[in-house]
PDB file of C-alpha atoms in Angstrom:
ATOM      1  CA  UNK A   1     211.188  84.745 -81.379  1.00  0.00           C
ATOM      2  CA  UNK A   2     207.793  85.640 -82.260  1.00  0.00           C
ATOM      3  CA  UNK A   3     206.236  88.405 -79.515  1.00  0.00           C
ATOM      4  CA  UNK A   4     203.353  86.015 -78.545  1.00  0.00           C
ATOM      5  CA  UNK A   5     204.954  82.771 -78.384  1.00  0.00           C
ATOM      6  CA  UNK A   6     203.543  80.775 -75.652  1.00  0.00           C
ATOM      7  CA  UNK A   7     200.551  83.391 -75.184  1.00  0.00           C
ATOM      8  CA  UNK A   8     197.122  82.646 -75.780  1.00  0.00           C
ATOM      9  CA  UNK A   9     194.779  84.725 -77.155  1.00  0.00           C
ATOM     10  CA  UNK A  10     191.228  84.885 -77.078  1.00  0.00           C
ATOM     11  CA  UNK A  11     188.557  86.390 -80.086  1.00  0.00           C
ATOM     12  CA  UNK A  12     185.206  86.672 -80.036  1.00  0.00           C
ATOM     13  CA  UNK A  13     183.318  87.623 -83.175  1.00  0.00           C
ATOM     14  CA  UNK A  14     186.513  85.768 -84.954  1.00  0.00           C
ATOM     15  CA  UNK A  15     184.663  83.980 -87.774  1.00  0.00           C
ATOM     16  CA  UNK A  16     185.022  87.129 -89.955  1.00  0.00           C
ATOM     17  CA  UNK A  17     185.851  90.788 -90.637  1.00  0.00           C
ATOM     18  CA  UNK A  18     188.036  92.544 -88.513  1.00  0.00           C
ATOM     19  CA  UNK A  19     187.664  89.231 -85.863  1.00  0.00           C
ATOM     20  CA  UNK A  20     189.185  87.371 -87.992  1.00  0.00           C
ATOM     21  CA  UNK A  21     192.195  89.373 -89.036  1.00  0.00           C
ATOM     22  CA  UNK A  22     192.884  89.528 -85.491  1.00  0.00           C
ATOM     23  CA  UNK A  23     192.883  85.911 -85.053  1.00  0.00           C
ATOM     24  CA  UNK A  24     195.313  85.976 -87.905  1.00  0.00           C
ATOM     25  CA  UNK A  25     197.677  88.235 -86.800  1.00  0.00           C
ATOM     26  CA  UNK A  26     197.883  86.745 -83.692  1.00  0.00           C
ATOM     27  CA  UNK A  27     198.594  83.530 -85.367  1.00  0.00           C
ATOM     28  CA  UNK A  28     201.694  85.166 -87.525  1.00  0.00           C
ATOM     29  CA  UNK A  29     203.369  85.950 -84.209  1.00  0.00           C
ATOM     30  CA  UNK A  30     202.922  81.975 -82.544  1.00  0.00           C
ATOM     31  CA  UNK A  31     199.864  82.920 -80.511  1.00  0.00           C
ATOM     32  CA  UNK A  32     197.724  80.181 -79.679  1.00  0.00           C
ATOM     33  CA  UNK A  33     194.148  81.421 -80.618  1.00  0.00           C
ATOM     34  CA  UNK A  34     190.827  80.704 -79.545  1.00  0.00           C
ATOM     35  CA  UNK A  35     188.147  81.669 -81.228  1.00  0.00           C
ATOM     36  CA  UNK A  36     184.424  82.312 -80.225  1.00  0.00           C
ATOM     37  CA  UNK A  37     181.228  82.721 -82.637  1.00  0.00           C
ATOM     38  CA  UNK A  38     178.004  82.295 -82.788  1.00  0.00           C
ATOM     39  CA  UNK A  39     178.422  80.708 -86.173  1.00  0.00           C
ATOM     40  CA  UNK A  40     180.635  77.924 -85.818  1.00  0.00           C
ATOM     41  CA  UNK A  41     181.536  76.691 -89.734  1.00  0.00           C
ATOM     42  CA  UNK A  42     183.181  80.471 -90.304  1.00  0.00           C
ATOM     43  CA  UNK A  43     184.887  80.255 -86.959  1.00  0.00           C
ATOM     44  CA  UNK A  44     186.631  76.825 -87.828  1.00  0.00           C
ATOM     45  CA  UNK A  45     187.639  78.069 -91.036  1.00  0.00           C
ATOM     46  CA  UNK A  46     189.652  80.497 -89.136  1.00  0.00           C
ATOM     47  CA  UNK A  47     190.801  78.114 -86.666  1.00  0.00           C
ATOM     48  CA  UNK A  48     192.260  75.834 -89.930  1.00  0.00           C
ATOM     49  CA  UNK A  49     193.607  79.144 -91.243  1.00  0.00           C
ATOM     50  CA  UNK A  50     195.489  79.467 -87.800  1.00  0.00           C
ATOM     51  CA  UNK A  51     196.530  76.069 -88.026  1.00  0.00           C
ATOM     52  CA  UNK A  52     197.958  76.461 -91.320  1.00  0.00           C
ATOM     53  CA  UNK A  53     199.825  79.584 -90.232  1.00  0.00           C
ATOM     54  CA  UNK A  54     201.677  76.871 -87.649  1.00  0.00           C
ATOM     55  CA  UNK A  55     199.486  78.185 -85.008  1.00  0.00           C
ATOM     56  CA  UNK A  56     197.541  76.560 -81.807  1.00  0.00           C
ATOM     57  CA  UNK A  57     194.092  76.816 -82.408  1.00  0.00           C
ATOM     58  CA  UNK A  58     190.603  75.757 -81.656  1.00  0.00           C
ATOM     59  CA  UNK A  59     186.975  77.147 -82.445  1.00  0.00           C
ATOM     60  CA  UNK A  60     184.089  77.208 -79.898  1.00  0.00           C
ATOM     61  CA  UNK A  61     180.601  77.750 -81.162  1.00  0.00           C
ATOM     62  CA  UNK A  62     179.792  80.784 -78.067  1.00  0.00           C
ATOM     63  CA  UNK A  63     176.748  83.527 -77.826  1.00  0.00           C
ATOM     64  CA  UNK A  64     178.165  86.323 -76.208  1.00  0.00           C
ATOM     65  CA  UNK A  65     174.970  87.310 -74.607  1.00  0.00           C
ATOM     66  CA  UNK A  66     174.628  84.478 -72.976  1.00  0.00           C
ATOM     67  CA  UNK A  67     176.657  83.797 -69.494  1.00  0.00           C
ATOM     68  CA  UNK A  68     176.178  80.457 -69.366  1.00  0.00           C
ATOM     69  CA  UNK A  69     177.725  79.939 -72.511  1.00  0.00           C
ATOM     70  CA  UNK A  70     180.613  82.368 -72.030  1.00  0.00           C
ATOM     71  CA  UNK A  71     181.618  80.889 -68.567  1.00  0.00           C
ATOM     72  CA  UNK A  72     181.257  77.033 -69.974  1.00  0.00           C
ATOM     73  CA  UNK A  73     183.662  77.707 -72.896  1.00  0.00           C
ATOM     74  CA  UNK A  74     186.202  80.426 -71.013  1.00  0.00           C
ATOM     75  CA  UNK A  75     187.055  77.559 -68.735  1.00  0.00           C
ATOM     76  CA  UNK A  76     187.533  74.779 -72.056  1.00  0.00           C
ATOM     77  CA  UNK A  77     189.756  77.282 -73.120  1.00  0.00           C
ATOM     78  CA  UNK A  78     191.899  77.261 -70.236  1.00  0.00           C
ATOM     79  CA  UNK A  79     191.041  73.469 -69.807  1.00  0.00           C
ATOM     80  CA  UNK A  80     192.386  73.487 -73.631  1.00  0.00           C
ATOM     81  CA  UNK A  81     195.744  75.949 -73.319  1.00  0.00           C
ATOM     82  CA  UNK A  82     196.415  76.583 -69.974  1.00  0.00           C
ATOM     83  CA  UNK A  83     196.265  80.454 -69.734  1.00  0.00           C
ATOM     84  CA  UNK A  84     194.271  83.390 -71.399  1.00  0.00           C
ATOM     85  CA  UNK A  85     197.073  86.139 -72.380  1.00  0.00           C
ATOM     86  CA  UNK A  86     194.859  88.443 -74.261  1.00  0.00           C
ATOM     87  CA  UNK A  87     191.203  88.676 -74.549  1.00  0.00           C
ATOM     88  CA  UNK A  88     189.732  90.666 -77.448  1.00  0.00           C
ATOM     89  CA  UNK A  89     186.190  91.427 -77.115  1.00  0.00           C
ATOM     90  CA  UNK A  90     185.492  91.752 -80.528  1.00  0.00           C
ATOM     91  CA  UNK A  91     181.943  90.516 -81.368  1.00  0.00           C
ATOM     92  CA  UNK A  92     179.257  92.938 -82.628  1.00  0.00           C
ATOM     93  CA  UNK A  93     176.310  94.001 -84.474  1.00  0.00           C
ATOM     94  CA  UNK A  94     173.982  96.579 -85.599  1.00  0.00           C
ATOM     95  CA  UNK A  95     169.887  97.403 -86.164  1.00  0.00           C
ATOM     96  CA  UNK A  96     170.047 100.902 -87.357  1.00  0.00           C
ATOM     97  CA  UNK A  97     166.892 103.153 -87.398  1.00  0.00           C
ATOM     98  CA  UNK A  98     166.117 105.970 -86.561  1.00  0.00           C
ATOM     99  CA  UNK A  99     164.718 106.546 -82.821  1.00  0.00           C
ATOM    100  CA  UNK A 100     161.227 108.394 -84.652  1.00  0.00           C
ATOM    101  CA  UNK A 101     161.488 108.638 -88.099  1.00  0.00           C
ATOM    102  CA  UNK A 102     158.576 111.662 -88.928  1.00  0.00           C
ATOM    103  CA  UNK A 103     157.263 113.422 -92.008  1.00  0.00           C
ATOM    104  CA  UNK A 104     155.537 116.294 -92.174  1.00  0.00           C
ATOM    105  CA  UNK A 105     154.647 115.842 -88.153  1.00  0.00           C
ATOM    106  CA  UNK A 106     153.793 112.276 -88.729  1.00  0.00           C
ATOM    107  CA  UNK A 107     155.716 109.017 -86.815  1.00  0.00           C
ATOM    108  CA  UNK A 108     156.566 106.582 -89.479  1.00  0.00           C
ATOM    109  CA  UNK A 109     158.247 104.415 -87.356  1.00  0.00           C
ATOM    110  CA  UNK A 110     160.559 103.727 -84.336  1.00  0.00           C
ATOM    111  CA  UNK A 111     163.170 101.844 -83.218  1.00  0.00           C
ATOM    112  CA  UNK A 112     161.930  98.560 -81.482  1.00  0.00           C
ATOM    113  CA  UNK A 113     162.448  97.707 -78.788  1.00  0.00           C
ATOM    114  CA  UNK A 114     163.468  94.054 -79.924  1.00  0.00           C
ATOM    115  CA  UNK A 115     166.415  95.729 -82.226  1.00  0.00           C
ATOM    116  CA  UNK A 116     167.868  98.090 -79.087  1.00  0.00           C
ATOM    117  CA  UNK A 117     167.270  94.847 -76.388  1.00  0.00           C
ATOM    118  CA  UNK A 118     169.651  92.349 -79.342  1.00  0.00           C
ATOM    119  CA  UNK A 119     171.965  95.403 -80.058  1.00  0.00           C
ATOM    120  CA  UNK A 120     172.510  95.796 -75.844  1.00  0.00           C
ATOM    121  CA  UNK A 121     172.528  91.992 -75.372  1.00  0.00           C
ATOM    122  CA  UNK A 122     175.508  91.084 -77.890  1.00  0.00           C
ATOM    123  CA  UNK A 123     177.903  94.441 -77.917  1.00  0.00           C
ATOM    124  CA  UNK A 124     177.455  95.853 -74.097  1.00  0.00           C
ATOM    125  CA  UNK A 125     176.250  92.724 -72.316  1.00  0.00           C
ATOM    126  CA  UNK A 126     178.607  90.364 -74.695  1.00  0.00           C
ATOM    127  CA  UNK A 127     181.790  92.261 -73.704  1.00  0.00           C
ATOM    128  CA  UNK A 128     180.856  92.413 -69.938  1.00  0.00           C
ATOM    129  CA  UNK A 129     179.868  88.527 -69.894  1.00  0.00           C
ATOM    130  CA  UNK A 130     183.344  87.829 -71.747  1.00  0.00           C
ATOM    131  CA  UNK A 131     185.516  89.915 -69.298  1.00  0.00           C
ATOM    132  CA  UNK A 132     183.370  89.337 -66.095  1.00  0.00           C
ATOM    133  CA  UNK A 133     184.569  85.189 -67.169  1.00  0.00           C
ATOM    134  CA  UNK A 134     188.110  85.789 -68.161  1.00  0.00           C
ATOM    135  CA  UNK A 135     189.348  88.895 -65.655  1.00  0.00           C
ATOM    136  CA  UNK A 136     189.757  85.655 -62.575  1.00  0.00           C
ATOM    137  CA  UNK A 137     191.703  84.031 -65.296  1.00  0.00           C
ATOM    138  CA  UNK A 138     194.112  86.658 -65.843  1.00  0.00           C
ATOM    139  CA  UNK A 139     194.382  87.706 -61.880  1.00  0.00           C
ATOM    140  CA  UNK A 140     195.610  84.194 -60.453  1.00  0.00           C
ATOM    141  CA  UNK A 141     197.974  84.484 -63.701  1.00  0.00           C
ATOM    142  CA  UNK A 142     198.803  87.862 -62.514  1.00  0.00           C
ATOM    143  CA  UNK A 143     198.853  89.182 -65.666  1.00  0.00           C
ATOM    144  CA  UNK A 144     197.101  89.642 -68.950  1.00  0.00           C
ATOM    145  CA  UNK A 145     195.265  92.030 -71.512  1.00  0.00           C
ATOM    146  CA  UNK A 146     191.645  92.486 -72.178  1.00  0.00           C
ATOM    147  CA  UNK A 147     191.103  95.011 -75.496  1.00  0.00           C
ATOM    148  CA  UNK A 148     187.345  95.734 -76.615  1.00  0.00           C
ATOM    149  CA  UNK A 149     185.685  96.963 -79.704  1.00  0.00           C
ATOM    150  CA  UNK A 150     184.199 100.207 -79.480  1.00  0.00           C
ATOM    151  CA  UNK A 151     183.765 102.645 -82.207  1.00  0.00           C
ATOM    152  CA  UNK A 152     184.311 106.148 -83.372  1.00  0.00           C
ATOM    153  CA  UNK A 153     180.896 106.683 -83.223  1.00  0.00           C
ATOM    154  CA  UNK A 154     180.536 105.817 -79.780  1.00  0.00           C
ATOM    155  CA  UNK A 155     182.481 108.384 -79.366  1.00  0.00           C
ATOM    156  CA  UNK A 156     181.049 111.050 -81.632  1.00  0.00           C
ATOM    157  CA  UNK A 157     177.277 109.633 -82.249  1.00  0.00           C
ATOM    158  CA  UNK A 158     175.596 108.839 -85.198  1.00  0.00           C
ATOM    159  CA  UNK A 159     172.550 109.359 -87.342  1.00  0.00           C
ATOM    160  CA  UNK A 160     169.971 106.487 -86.622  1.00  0.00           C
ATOM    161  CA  UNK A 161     172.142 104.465 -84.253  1.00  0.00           C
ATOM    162  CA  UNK A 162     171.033 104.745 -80.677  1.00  0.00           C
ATOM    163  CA  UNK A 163     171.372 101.475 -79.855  1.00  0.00           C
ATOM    164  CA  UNK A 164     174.810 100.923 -81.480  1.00  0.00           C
ATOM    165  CA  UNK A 165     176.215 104.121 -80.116  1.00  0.00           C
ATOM    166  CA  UNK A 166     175.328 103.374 -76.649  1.00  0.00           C
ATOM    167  CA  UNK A 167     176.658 100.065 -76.576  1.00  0.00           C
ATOM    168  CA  UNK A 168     179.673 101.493 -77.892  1.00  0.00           C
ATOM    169  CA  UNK A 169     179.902 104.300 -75.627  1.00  0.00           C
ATOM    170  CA  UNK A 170     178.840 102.233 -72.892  1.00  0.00           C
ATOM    171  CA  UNK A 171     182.309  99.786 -73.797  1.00  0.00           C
ATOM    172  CA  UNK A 172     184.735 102.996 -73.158  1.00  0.00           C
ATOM    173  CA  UNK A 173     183.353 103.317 -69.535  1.00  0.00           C
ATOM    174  CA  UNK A 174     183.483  99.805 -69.029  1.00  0.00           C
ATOM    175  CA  UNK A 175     187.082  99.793 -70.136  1.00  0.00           C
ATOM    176  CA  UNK A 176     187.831 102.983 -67.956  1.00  0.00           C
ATOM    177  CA  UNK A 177     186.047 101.261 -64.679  1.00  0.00           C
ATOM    178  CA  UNK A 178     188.026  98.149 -65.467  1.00  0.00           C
ATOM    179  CA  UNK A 179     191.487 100.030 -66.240  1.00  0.00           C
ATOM    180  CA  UNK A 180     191.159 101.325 -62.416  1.00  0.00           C
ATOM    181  CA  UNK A 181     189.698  97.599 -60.758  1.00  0.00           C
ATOM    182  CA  UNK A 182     192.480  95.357 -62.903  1.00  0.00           C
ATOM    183  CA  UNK A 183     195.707  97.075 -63.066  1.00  0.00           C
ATOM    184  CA  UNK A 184     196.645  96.233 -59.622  1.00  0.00           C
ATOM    185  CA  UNK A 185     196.424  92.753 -60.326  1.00  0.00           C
ATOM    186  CA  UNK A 186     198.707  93.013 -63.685  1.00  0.00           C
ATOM    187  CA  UNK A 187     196.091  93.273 -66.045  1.00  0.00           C
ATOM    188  CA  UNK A 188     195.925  96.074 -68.730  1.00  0.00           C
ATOM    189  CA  UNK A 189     192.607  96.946 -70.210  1.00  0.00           C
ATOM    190  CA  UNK A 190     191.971  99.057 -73.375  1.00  0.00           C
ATOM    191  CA  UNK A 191     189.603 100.196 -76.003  1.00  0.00           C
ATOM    192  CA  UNK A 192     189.750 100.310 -79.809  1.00  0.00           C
ATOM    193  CA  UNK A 193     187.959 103.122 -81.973  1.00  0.00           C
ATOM    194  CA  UNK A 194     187.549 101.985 -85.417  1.00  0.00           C
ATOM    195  CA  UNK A 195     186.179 104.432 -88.007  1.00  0.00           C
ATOM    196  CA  UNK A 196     184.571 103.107 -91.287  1.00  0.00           C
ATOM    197  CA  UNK A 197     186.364  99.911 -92.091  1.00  0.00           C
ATOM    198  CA  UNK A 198     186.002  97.577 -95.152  1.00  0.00           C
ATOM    199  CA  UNK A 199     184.553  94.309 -94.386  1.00  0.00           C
ATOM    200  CA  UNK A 200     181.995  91.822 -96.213  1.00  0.00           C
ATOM    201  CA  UNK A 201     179.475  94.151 -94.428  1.00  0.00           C
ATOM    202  CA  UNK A 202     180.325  97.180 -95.899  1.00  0.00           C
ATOM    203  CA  UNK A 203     181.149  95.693 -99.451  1.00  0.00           C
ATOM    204  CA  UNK A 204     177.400  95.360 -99.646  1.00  0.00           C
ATOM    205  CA  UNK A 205     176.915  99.269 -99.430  1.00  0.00           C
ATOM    206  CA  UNK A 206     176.206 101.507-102.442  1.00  0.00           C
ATOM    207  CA  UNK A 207     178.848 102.283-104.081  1.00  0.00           C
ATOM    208  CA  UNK A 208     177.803 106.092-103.463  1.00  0.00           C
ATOM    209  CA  UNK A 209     177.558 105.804-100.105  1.00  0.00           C
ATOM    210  CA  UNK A 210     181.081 103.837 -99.359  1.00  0.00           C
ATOM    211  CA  UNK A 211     182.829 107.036-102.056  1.00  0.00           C
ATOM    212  CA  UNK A 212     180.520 109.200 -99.044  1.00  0.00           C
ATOM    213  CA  UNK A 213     182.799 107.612 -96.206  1.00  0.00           C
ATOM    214  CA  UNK A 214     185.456 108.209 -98.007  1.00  0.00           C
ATOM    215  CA  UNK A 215     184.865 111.829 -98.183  1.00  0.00           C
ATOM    216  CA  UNK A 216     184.379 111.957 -94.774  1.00  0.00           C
ATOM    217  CA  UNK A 217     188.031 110.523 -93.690  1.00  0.00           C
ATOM    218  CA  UNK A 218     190.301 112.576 -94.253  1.00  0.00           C
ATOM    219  CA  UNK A 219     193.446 109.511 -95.486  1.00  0.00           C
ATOM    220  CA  UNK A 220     190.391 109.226 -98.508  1.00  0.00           C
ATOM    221  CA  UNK A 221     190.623 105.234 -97.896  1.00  0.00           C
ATOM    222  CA  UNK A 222     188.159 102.916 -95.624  1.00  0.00           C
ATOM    223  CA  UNK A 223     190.524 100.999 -93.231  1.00  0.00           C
ATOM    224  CA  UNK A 224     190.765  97.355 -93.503  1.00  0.00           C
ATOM    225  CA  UNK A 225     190.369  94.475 -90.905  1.00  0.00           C
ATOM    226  CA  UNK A 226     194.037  94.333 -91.160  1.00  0.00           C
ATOM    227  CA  UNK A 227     194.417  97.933 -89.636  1.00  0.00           C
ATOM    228  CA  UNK A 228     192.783  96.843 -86.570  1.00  0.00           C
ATOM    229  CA  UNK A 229     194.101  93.612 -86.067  1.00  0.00           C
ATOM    230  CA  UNK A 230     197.482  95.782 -85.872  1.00  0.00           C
ATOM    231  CA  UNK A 231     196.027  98.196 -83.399  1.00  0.00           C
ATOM    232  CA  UNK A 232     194.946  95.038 -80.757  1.00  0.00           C
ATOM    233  CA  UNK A 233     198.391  93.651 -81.574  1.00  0.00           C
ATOM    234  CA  UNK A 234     200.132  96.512 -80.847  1.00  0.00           C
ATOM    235  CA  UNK A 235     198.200  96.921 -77.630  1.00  0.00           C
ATOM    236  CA  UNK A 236     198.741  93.577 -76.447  1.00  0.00           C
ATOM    237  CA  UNK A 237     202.193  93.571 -77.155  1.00  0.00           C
ATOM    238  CA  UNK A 238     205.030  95.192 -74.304  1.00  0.00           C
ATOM    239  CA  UNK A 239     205.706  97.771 -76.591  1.00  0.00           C
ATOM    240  CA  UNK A 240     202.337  99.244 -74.899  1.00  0.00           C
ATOM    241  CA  UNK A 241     203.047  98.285 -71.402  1.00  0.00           C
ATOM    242  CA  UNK A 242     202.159 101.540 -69.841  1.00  0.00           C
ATOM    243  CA  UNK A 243     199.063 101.862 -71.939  1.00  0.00           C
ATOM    244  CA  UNK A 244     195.786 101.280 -69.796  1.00  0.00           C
ATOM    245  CA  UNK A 245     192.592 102.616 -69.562  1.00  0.00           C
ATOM    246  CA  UNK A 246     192.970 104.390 -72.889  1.00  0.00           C
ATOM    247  CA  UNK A 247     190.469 104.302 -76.273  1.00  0.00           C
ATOM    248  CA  UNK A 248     192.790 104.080 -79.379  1.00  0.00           C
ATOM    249  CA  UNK A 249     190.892 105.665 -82.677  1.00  0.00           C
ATOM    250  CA  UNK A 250     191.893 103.821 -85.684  1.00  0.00           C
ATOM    251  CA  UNK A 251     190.042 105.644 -88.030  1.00  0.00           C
ATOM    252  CA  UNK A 252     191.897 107.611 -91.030  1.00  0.00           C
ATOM    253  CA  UNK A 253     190.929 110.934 -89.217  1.00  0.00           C
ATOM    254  CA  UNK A 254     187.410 110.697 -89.590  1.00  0.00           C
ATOM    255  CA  UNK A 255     185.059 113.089 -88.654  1.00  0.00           C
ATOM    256  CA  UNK A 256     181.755 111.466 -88.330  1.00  0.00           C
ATOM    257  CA  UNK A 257     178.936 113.989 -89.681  1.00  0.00           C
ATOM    258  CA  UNK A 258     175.311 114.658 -89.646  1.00  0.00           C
TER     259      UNK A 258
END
């Protein structure tokens, strides 16, 4: 018996990238999966590539930083299948720049404040909209998982990404606060760490810059979706039962420079 037969699972950001390979996985061990996007064609795509796995699954076209939104669909999904087993706060982006960029003792630039508002909106405000609307879910089931994307660089920091490093940061003290306020009620809560990982995103990068991340990671590889998908399986599974409150780098080793 697959381990997630009869569990549902919820993804947001699952149209693509590492969302996606997480809906997949999921899918390969009888999960039902629902997925949330803000673009709906890729996110059906990946509900028919659920489907064709033999999986339950439906697509709901969802803005993160919206409540409204998140609250309507969390209850079609339980409307839908019943439960939520697993949440995976997944969805995410980025506006990198540099807080001041100077030359010679002259401001060229600075971060706006309409790329560190969108940044805040979809990866802090996203994940606490998705959990705030799925954690009453999960405590009159009295039980259930919620795993969220942060990064390595939340952890570490990162040339001309303040608004992307605190969100991430900001997602590991979310997920310690919650560890403390959910367990009692059965409900495990953990973050992921990924480190530079190989998705249609990336592919786009120079080719000197992606050998440059390389460098930096110690395995000499960039991880794949697929390498995170199997680090939120593995924490949703039982085989991490006494794993909570805990941020899980997936990242080859990386140390993130300067």
């Amino acid at each position: 018996m697959a381990r997630f037969s009869s569990k549902v699972v919820l993804v947001t950001g699952g149209g693509d990238g590492i969302g996606r390979a997480t809906c997949l996985a999921f899918a390969r061990e009888d999960a039902a999966v629902a997925i949330f996007d803000v673009r709906p064609e890729p996110a059906e795509a990946v509900a028919d590539e659920c489907r064709t796995l033999g999986a339950r699954a439906r697509a709901w076209r969802v803005d993160v930083s919206k409540a409204a939104e998140v609250d309507r669909a969390v209850s079609e999904v339980v409307e839908t299948f019943g439960r939520i087993d697993v949440l995976v706060n997944n969805a995410g982006i980025t506006r990198d720049a540099q807080l001041v960029k100077a030359k010679d003792g002259e401001t060229l630039g600075r971060m706006s404040d309409e790329d560190f508002d969108l940044v805040m909106a979809v990866n802090l405000k996203g994940v606490f909209n998705c959990t705030r609307a799925v954690a009453p879910v999960m405590i009159r089931q009295g039980s259930g998982v919620i795993l969220s994307a942060s990064s390595v660089v939340g952890l570490d920091g990162n040339f001309g990404q303040t608004n992307y490093v605190a969100t991430k940061a900001g997602v590991v003290g979310m997920t310690k606060v919650w560890a403390r306020e959910l367990g009692r009620f059965g409900i495990r809560v953990n973050a992921v760490a990924p480190g530079f990982i190989l998705t249609s995103m990336t592919a786009k990068m120079p080719e000197k810059v992606l050998e440059a991340m390389k460098a930096r990671t110690p395995l000499g590889r960039l991880g794949t979706p697929e390498d995170v998908a199997r680090a939120y399986l593995w924490l949703a599974s039982d085989d991490a039962s006494y794993v909570h409150g805990a941020v899980l780098r997936v990242d080859g080793g990386i140390v993130v420079g300067t």
